[in-house]
XYZ file of C-alpha atoms in Angstrom:
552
model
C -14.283 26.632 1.040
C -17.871 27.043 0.011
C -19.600 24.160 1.365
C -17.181 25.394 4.890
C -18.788 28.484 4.778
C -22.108 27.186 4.645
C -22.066 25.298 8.010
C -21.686 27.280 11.381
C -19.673 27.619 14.249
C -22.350 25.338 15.986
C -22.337 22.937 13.241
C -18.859 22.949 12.732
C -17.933 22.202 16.819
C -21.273 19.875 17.132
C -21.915 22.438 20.152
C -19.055 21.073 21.787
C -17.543 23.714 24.193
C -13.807 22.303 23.461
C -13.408 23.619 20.298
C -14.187 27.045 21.991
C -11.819 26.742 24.803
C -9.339 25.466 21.946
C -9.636 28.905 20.369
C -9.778 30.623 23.305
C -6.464 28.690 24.107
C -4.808 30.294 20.762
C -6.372 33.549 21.085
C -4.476 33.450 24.427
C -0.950 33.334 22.737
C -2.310 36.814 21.379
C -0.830 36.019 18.166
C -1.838 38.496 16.046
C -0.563 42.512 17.369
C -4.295 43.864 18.386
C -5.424 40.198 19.236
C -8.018 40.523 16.443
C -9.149 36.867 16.788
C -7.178 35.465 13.838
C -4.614 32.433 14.315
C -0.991 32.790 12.507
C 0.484 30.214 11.071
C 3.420 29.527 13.308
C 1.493 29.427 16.495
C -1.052 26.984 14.086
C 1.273 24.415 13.144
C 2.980 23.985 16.757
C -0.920 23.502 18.118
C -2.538 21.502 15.065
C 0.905 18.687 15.619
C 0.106 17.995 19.166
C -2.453 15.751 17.173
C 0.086 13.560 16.423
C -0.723 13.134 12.719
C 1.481 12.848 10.264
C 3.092 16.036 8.863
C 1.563 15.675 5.764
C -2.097 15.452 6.414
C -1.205 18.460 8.791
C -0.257 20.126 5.417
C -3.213 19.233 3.566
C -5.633 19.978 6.671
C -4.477 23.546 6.671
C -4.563 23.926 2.935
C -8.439 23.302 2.901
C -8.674 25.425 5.855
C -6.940 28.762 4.645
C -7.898 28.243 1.086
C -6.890 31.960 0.276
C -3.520 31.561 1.084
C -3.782 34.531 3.590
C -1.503 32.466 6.337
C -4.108 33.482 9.164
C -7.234 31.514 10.343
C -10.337 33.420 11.488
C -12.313 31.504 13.808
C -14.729 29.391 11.521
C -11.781 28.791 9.282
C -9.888 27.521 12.854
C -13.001 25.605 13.356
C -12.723 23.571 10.260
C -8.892 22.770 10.497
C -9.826 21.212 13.960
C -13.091 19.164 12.733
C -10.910 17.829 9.526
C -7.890 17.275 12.826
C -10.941 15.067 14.386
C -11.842 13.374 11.104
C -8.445 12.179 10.473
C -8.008 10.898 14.230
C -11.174 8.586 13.329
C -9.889 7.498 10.294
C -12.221 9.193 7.766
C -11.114 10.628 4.686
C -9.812 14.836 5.306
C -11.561 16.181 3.038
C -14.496 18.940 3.070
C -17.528 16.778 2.452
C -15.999 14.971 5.528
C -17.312 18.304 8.274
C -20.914 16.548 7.877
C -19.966 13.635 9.728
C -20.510 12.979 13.064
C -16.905 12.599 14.949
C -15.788 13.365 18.474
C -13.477 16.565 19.573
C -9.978 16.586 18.513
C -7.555 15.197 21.038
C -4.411 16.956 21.524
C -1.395 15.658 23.160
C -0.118 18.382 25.769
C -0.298 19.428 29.320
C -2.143 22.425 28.000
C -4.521 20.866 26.082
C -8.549 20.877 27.789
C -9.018 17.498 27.228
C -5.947 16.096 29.616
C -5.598 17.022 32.575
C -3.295 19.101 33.832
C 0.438 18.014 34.383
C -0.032 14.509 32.287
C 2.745 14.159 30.169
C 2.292 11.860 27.090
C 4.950 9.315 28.733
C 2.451 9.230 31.812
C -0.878 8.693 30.006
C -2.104 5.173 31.216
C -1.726 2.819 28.254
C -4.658 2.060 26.845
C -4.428 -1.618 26.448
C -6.149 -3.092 30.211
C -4.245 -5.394 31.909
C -6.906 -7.965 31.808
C -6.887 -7.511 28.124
C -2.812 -7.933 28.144
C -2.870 -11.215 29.768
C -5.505 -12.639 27.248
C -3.266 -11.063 24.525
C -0.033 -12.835 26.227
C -1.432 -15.923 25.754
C -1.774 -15.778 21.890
C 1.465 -14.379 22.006
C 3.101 -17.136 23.350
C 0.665 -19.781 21.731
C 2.468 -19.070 18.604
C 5.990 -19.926 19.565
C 7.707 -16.701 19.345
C 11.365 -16.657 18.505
C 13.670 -14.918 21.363
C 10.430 -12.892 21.915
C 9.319 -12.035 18.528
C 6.723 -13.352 15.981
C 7.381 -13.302 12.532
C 4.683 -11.909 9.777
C 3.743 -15.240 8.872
C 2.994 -16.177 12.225
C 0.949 -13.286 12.736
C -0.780 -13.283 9.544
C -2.853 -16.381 10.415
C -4.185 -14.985 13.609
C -4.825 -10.993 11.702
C -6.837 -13.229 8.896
C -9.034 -14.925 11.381
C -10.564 -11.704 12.411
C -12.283 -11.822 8.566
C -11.317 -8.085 8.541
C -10.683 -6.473 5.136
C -6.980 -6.473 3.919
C -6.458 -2.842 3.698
C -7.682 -2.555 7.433
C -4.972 -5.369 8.638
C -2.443 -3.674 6.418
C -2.391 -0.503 8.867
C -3.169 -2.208 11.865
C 0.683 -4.335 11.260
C 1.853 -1.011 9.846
C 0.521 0.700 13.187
C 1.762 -1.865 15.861
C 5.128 -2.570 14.434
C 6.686 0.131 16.216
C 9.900 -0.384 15.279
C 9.596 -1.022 12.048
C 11.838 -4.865 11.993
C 9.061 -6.167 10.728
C 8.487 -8.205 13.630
C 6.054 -7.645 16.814
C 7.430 -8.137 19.903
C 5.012 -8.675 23.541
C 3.792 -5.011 23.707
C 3.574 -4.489 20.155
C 1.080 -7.783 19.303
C -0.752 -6.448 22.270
C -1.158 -3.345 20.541
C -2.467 -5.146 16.732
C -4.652 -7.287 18.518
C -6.183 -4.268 20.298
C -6.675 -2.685 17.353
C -8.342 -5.680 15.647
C -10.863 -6.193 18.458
C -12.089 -2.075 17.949
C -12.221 -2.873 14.021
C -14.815 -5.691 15.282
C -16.433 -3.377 17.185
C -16.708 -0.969 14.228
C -14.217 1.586 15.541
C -11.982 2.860 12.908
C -8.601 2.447 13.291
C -6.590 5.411 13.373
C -4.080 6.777 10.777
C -1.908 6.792 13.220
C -0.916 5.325 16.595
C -2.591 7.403 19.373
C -0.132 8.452 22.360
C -1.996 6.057 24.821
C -2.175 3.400 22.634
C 2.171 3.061 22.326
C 3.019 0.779 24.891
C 5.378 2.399 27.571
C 8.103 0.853 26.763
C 8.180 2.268 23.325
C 8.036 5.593 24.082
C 10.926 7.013 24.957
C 11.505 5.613 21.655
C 8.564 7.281 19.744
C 8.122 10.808 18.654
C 4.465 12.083 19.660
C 4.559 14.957 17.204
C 5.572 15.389 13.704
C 8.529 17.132 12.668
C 8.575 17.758 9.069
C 5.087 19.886 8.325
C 5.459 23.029 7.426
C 2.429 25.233 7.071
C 1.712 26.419 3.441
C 1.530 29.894 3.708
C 3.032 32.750 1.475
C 2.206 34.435 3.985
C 4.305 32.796 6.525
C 7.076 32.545 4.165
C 9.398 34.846 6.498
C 8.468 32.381 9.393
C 9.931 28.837 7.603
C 13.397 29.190 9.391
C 12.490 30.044 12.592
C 10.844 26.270 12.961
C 12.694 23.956 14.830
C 12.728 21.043 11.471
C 12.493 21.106 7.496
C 9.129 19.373 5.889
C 7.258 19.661 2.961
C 7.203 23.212 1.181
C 3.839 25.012 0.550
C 2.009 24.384 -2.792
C 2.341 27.446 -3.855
C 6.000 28.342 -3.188
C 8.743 28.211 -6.309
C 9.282 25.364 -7.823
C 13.014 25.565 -6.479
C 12.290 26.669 -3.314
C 10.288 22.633 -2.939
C 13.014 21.094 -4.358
C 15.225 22.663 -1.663
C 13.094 21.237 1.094
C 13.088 18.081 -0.946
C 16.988 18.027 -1.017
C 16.741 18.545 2.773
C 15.184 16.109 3.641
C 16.818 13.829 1.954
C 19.784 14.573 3.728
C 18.219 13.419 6.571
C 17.097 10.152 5.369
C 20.702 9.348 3.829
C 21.947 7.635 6.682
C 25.237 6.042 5.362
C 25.339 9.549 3.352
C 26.289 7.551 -0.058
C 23.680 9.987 -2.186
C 20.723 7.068 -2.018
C 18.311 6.200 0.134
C 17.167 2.454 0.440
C 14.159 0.771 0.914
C 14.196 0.756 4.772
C 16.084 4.765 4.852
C 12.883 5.767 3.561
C 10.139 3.688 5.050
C 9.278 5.752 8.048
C 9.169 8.721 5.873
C 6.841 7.430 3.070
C 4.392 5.717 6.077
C 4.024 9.701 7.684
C 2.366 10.709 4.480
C -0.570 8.557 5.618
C -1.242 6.860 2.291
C -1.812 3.097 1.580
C 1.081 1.028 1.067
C 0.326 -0.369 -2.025
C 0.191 3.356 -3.582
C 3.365 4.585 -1.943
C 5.301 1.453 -3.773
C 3.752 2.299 -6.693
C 4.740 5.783 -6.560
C 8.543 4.064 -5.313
C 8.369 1.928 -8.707
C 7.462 4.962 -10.499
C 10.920 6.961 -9.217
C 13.163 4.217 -8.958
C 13.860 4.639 -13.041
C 16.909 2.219 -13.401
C 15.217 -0.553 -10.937
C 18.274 -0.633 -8.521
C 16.192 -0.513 -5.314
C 17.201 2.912 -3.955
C 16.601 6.089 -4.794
C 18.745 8.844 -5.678
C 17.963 12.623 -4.498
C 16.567 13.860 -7.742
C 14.460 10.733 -7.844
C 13.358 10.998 -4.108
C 12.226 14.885 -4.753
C 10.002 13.294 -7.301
C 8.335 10.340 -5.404
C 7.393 13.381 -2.545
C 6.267 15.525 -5.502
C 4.147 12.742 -6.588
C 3.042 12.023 -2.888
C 2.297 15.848 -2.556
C -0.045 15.564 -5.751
C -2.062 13.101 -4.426
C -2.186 14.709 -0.942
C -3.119 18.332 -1.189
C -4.912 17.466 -4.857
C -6.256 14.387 -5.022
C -4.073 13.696 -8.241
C -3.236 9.792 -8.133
C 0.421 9.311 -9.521
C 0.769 8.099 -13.674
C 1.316 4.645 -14.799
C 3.934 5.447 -16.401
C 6.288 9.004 -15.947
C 5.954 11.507 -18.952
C 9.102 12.659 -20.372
C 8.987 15.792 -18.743
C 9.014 14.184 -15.376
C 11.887 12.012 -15.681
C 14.403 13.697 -13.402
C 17.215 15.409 -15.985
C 19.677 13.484 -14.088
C 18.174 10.054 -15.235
C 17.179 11.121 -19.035
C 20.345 10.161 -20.591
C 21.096 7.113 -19.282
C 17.792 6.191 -19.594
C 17.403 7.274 -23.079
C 20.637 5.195 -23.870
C 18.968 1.754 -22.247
C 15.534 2.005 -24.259
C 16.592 3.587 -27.887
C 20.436 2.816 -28.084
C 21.893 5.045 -30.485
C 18.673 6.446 -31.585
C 17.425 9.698 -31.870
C 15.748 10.765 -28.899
C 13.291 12.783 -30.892
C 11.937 9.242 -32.276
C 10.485 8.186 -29.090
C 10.217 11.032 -26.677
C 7.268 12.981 -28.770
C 5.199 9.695 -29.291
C 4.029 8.970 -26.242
C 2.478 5.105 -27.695
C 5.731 4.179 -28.780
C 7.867 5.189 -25.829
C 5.243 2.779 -23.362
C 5.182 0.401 -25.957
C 8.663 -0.062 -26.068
C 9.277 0.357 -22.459
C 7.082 -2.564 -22.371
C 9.144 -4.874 -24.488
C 12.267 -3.889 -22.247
C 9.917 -5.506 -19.223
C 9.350 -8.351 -21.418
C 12.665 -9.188 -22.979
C 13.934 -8.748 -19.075
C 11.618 -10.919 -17.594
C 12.169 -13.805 -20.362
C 15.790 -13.586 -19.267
C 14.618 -14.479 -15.623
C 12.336 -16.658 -16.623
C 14.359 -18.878 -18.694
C 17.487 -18.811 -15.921
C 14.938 -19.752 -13.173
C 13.155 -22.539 -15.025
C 16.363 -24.297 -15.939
C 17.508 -24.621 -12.593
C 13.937 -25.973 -11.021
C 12.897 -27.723 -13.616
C 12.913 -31.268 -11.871
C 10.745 -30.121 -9.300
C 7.695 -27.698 -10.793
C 8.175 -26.949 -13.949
C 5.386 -25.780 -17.295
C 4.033 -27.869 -19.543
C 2.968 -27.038 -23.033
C 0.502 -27.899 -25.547
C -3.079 -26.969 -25.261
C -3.229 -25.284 -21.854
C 0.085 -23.700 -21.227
C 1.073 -22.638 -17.878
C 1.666 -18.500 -17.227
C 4.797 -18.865 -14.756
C 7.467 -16.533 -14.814
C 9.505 -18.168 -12.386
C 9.513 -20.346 -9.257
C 11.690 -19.676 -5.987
C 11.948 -22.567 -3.810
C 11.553 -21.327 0.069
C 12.407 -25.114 1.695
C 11.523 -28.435 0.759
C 7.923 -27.955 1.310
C 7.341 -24.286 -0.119
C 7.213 -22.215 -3.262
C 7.032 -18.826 -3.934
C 5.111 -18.755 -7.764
C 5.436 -15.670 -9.724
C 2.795 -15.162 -12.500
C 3.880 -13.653 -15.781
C 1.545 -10.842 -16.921
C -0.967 -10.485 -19.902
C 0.912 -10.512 -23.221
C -0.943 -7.104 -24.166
C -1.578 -5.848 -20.197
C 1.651 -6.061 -18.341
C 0.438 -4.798 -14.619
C -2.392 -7.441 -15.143
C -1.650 -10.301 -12.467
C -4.583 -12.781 -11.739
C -5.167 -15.514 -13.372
C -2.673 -18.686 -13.155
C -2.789 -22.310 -14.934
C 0.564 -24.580 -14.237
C 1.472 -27.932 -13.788
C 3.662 -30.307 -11.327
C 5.062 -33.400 -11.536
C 8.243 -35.392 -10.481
C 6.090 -35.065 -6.767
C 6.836 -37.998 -3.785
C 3.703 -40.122 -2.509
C 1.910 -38.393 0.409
C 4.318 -35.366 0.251
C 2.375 -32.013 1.144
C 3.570 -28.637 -0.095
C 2.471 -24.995 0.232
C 2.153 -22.583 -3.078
C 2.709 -19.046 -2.591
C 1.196 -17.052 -5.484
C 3.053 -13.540 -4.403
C 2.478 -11.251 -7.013
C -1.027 -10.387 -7.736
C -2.416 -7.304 -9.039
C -5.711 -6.828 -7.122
C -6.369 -5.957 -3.877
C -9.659 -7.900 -3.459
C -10.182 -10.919 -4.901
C -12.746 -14.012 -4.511
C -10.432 -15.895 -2.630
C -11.042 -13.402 0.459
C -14.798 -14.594 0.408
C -14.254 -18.696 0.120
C -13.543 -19.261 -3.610
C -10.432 -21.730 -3.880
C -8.414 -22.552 -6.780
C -9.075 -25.635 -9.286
C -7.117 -29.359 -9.277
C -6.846 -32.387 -11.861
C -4.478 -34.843 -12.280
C -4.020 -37.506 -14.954
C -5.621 -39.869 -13.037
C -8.355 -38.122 -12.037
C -9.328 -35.333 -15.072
C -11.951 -34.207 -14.066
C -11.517 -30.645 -12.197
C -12.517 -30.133 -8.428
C -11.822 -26.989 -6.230
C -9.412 -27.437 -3.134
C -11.087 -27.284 0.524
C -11.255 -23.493 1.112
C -10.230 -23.953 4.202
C -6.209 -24.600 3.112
C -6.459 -21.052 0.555
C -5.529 -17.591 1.925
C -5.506 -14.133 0.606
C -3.341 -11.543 2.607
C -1.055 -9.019 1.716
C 2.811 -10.091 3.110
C 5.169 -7.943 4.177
C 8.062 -10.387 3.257
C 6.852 -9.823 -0.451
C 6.604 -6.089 -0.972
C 3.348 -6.030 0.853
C 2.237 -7.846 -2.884
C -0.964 -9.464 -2.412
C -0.025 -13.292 -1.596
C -2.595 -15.944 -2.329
C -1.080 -19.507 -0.418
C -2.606 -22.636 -0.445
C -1.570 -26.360 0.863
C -1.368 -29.228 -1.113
C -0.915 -32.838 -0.727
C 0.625 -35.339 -3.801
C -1.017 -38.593 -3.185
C 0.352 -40.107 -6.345
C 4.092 -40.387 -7.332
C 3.133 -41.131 -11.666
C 0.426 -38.207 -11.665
C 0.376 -34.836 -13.450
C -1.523 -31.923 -11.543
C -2.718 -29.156 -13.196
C -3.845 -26.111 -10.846
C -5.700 -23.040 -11.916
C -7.169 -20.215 -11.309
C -11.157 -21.530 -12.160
C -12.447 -23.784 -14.950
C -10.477 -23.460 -17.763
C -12.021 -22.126 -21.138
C -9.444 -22.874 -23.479
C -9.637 -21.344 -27.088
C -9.901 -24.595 -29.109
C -12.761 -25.390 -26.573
C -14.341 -22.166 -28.141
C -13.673 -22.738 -31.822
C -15.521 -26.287 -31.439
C -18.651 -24.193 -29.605
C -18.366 -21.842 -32.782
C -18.100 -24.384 -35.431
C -21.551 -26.140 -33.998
C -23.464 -23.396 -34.136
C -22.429 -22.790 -37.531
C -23.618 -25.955 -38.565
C -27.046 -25.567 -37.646
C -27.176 -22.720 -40.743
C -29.403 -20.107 -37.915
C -30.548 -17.067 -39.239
C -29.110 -14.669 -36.693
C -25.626 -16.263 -36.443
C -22.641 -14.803 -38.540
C -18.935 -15.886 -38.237
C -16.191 -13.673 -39.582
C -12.548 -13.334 -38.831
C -11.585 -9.682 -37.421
C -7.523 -10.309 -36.926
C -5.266 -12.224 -35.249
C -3.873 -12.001 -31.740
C -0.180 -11.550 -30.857
């Protein structure tokens, strides 16, 4: 709180007479017996959610602000919980070297608030996409042949990728404008993701999460303004937890059992067909409140999900919000790879009987090298398995050649006649390295024009995004040449995991031909030994060749 306590009221409001009347507005609930000018926690929380951010960064907002733990605000400290409320509305980062930056007021959603005026209900504020605007949006809508009134991601995606936006920014704006989370946008809802892409162009940030005025009206009656799972960290408040009208995440500083309660509870909640898991799309909604990219909330889902069965059970869900808490109020980014310690005591023996057998557990658990390691052949000897079952059964339409350049795919899934979803097998020594790719085709038809789908990459930028394409030769033409980067894209799908997806088009124009893609020009290791052996030949001076070891 240092740096906070450095800047003034002045600096703190940008001389803005709303923050004033906002704590004039609390000081009116006369929260506090003697009205000394300090804000409780109760009264806090039901003010700071009008924002309509999600409960979490509620949580962490009021953890920088009352850094004592005291469960009061005085008025700078008040001050700072609504500048970090307005930094998170504009989609900067909530954090205390964020109360430098130039942002507008807070807006809060309530017929109290000074900003609306009085009487306007969130269902009556004006939507804020113009009607001129709708019609121009109507017409892409129905340009790309919607399905009884919905378009698909991948008809989307083409239109999101023309705006030349970064991924991570189109990622929340589909996260943001599919409403109803079917994956799908409807009328209103592209309306709203186009909307949002034309601000991004005009170098608005787009929010963290949907404002009131932007959800179109016939969504809300539908759509909760307010959280309903923060709970304000506070010992001091601790008396006050049951009085609130829902159960969210416990304070940082509370028990250990006393999270895992409010953990439990909510997972309750989220069990709809109450069979002790939560799926994928039970918990969706949930993880997307916390306000964290999507690619680290399914990491932090891979992480939990110990036996790989694609739900979660409620000792394993208490750990994926512990993790998300972590990374929230601390900044702590989740582990590669979960410590013994963190493995939920439900999960240890059975997962202690799938890596060691009938080994001791002391053999692994205390050697931290040996326990990745061999989690890592596990992954392997798995993957093989799929590997070798997939290949058999497409192996007279795209299958790997060996010999000198040998192809890296783990499998091949064939959408339709003209589509394939690729999956690259990992480094031999780095298995959550995905990039680079070299396979071949053959057994292809004359003129016949197919679309690859590389779906599992590890990176979340790439060249591809900025006009690199991959490589092509075939046996009748060997000499390598890039593809037209006009047929490559690099998005992240949602029908994939959100994975990053790299898709390109092809077209076969010779039946008897072997093609060979990759990811660039192709630097094979026998190409290498022949640049070595030359310049040992010319006997230079400076030049020494020795053997260090062999690879795997």
């Amino acid at each position: 709180m240092a740096a906070a306590a450095q800047l003034s009221l002045t600096q703190l409001s940008s001389g803005n007479p709303v923050y004033e009347k906002y704590y004039k507005q609390m000081l009116g609930l006369k929260v506090e017996a003697g009205n000394t000018g300090r804000v409780l926690a109760l009264d806090a929380a039901a003010f700071l959610k009008k924002s309509g951010l999600p409960d979490l960064i509620l949580g962490k907002i009021w953890d920088l602000a009352d850094t004592d733990g005291k469960g009061v605000l005085n008025k700078q400290e008040f001050f700072v919980a609504l500048r970090l409320v307005a930094c998170a509305q504009n989609g900067l980062e909530v954090s205390l070297n964020s109360l430098n930056l130039a942002v507008p007021p807070p807006r809060f959603h309530d017929s109290s608030s000074p900003l609306l005026t009085s009487g306007t209900s969130a269902a009556e504020l004006p939507w804020a996409v113009k009607s001129e605007d709708k019609a121009k949006y109507d017409a892409i809508f129905d340009s790309l042949s919607p399905v009884d009134g919905f378009l698909s991601g991948d008809k989307v995606k083409p239109v999101l990728l023309n705006s030349k936006l970064p991924v991570e920014i189109l990622g929340r704006v589909w996260e943001l404008s599919d409403i109803d989370h079917d994956g799908k946008l409807d009328r209103d809802e592209f309306a709203v993701a186009m909307f949002l892409v034309y601000c991004a162009l005009e170098k608005e940030p787009v929010p963290m999460s949907l404002p009131p005025a932007l959800v179109p009206p016939s969504k809300r009656k539908t759509v909760s303004i307010s959280g309903s799972m923060w709970v304000i960290p506070s010992s001091a408040a601790k008396d006050s937890y049951h009085s609130l009208p829902s159960v969210g995440i416990s304070p940082t500083r509370a028990p250990l059992r006393q999270k895992k309660a409010k953990y439990d509870e909510i997972f309750l909640k989220t069990d709809k067909d109450m069979d002790g898991y939560v799926s994928g799309p039970e918990v969706r909604e949930t993880f997307l409140k916390t306000g964290l990219p999507s690619a680290l909330l399914a990491r932090i889902w891979s992480l939990c999900d110990t036996k790989n069965c694609g739900k979660l059970s409620k000792d394993q869900f208490a750990l994926a919000f512990h993790l998300i808490n972590q990374k929230l109020i601390k900044g702590i980014d989740p582990p590669h790879i979960l410590t013994p310690e963190m493995i939920p005591p439900s999960d240890r023996s059975s997962l202690q009987k799938n890596i060691i057998g009938s080994s001791p557990v002391a053999d692994f658990s205390a050697i931290k090298e040996l326990d990745t390691l061999n989690n890592e052949i596990v992954d392997l000897q798995r993957e093989k398995n799929n590997v070798e079952q997939d290949l058999k059964e497409k192996e007279d339409t795209v299958k790997q050649r060996t010999g000198e350049v040998q192809g890296n795919l783990g499998r091949v899934e064939q959408v339709s006649d003209f589509e394939y979803d690729l999956f690259i097998r990992p480094d031999t020594c780095n298995p959550r390295f995905r990039v680079w790719f070299n396979f071949t085709v053959e057994n292809v038809k004359e003129l016949q024009r197919v679309i690859f789908n590389i779906v599992n990459f590890s990176k979340t930028k790439s060249l591809y995004r900025d006009g690199m394409a991959p490589m092509v030769k075939s046996t009748s033409r060997p000499k390598w040449q890039r593809l037209p980067p006009k047929n490559v894209y690099y998005y992240r799908c949602p029908d994939h995991r959100k994975n990053y997806v790299m898709s390109f088009a092809f077209c076969f124009d010779r039946e008897d031909d072997i093609y060979q893609f990759a990811y660039c020009y192709p630097y094979t290791y026998t190409r290498f030994q022949h640049y070595l052996d030359s310049l040992q030949k010319k006997n230079m001076d400076y030049f020494f060749r020795e053997q260090l070891g062999q690879s795997v």
